[in-house]
Amino acid sequence: MLPPLSHEEILRYSRHLLIPEVGIEGQQKLKAASVLVIGTGGLGSPVALYLAAAGIGRIGLVDYDKVDASNLQRQIIHGTDRVGVLKVDSARSRMLDLNPYIQVDTYNEPFTSANAMQIAADYDIIVDGTDNFATRYLSNDLCVLLGKPNVYGSIYRFDGQASVFDARYGPCYRCLFPEPPPPHLVPSCAEGGVFGVLPGVIGAIQATETIKLILGIGSPLIGRLLIYDALHMSFDYVKLKKNPECKICGEHPEVTGLIDYFEFCGVPGIGHEEGAVEKWAEITAAELAERLKSGQPVCLLDVREPHELAISSLPGAVNLPLGQLAGRMSELDPTQEIVIFCKSGIRSARALEILLSAGFRKVRHLKGGINAWASAIDPRMPVY
Amino acid sequence: MPVLRLPTPLRSYVNGQTEVHIDGQTVGEVMHGLVTLFPAMEPHLYNQRGELRPFVNLFIGATNIRDLQGLDTPVAPEETILLIPSIAGG
């Protein structure tokens, strides 16, 4: 039996009630529904706001981060006065302000193989708004194993993707992407950047699909992948088919329970530093400052993209973007001491690997990147 | 000449172009032409055994070449191949 709507709720949802595809019964279905949103960042922000506004009765939020000033260019559920606050708390308070007639449950913890089943079991639909491959494969496998729809959205710079993966009726995420890319091949939004409005578009599509699934109306994105290019304002759809050889939803599944997704994706786990290298191969900002002061020659190699130099730079540094390093190594003198740096130490760790495997020996990378230099040595320099 | 449309993460390897025109009778020939013209693209598309990486999806129209004849799928001069990568930002 569907829950009744109060007079206040009828007034609040009147524009929904006027649509025959929703009506009173549809709005009651939304009230009876429960949705788990994984991540309260770029995608999670519009998803959570629209689901709250639409009157989804119970919404779960999973995140373990705090609001940072660099989030606010796109994570519109948070605000300037919430910097430093737990993201789930910040999001919950905004959602309840928007709609006090809903319930918002928060999980301030990393979403992992250890807790995912327990958290997700109690929800009808899972919305994947995470920012990493490990949690995306976890979210997919969880939904396949529990028989729940996984409303997928993903973004990078100007590109967006959205789909509904429901292995009961169509393909799953692994059918399209059987394996994750090696970690160094795909930069994260923190390293590569993201157009601020992009998650708004993709997140709104994820919210649309979620609401349609609950109402049972229209044609969901099951078996279709939406490709959005914000730069050229194009929407393309491609057909997705179930892969009979899929390792989790195929004819002979090999994955029958949740696995170690950090290992699967070849990335360090929660709390472990990305871009970590052997101790001897890194130099801290303070050590580099001392080294430069000593006057001995050292080549500073900046592997950031050229447009990042307008934000911050180190005098005398040679700019050779990571993507061009393998082809332009001959420009570097292997007999000279080299210190590589980037924004935060992730790209420089990759550059270090490339140079070491090419036979360079006197090479280290700046731990924490130029941002660490700005924080520790030169406060006039901005952190980005 | 067939057109290959590239996503943002791979455009830096083709001098920022959104799409490239590359001669070829099959998808495999077009892809081979691409990495010949832009060698820095190769590790992003092929593994060390020279096979297309499993997270690289190529579509002609709305259909994945895996559901056609894979890299042997014929491609007409006016057709567009869409390369859909694995992205994870959120």
XYZ file of N, CA, C and O in Angstrom, chain A residues 42 49 69 83 99 156 164 166 199 201 236 252 261 291 310 317 324:
68
model
N 30.355 16.273 -7.720
C 29.811 16.938 -8.901
C 28.510 16.318 -9.367
O 27.525 17.024 -9.619
N 19.904 16.820 -5.021
C 18.976 17.961 -4.966
C 17.671 17.646 -5.703
O 16.575 17.897 -5.190
N 37.121 24.205 -0.793
C 36.815 25.373 -1.636
C 36.859 25.028 -3.126
O 36.071 25.553 -3.925
N 32.550 24.936 3.874
C 33.920 24.448 3.652
C 34.454 23.870 4.974
O 34.326 24.497 6.024
N 13.414 20.190 0.996
C 12.218 19.371 1.179
C 12.224 18.667 2.534
O 12.843 17.615 2.682
N 34.404 13.805 -17.576
C 35.814 14.203 -17.648
C 35.926 15.424 -18.562
O 35.510 15.362 -19.725
N 21.702 3.400 -17.766
C 21.132 2.632 -16.663
C 21.574 1.193 -16.878
O 21.238 0.591 -17.899
N 21.202 -2.421 -15.726
C 20.346 -3.318 -14.943
C 20.471 -4.699 -15.577
O 19.857 -4.987 -16.610
N 28.817 18.194 -14.761
C 28.128 17.265 -13.866
C 26.675 17.665 -13.611
O 25.849 16.795 -13.282
N 24.584 18.676 -15.923
C 23.824 18.068 -17.025
C 23.702 16.558 -16.812
O 22.609 15.993 -16.852
N 24.967 11.948 -28.316
C 24.925 10.734 -29.145
C 24.470 9.573 -28.272
O 24.710 9.565 -27.063
N 28.580 -17.547 -17.898
C 29.363 -18.321 -16.926
C 30.107 -17.354 -16.007
O 31.324 -17.160 -16.146
N 38.460 -4.150 -5.091
C 38.382 -3.304 -6.288
C 39.599 -2.393 -6.446
O 39.876 -1.927 -7.540
N 68.185 22.604 -1.568
C 68.990 22.140 -2.700
C 69.247 23.293 -3.685
O 70.358 23.453 -4.184
N 50.397 29.437 -16.224
C 49.869 30.768 -15.913
C 49.346 30.836 -14.472
O 49.135 31.919 -13.932
N 62.325 26.513 -14.655
C 61.859 25.140 -14.917
C 61.633 24.929 -16.411
O 61.236 25.842 -17.131
N 53.961 14.210 -23.581
C 55.001 14.329 -24.615
C 56.350 13.802 -24.143
O 57.313 13.765 -24.914
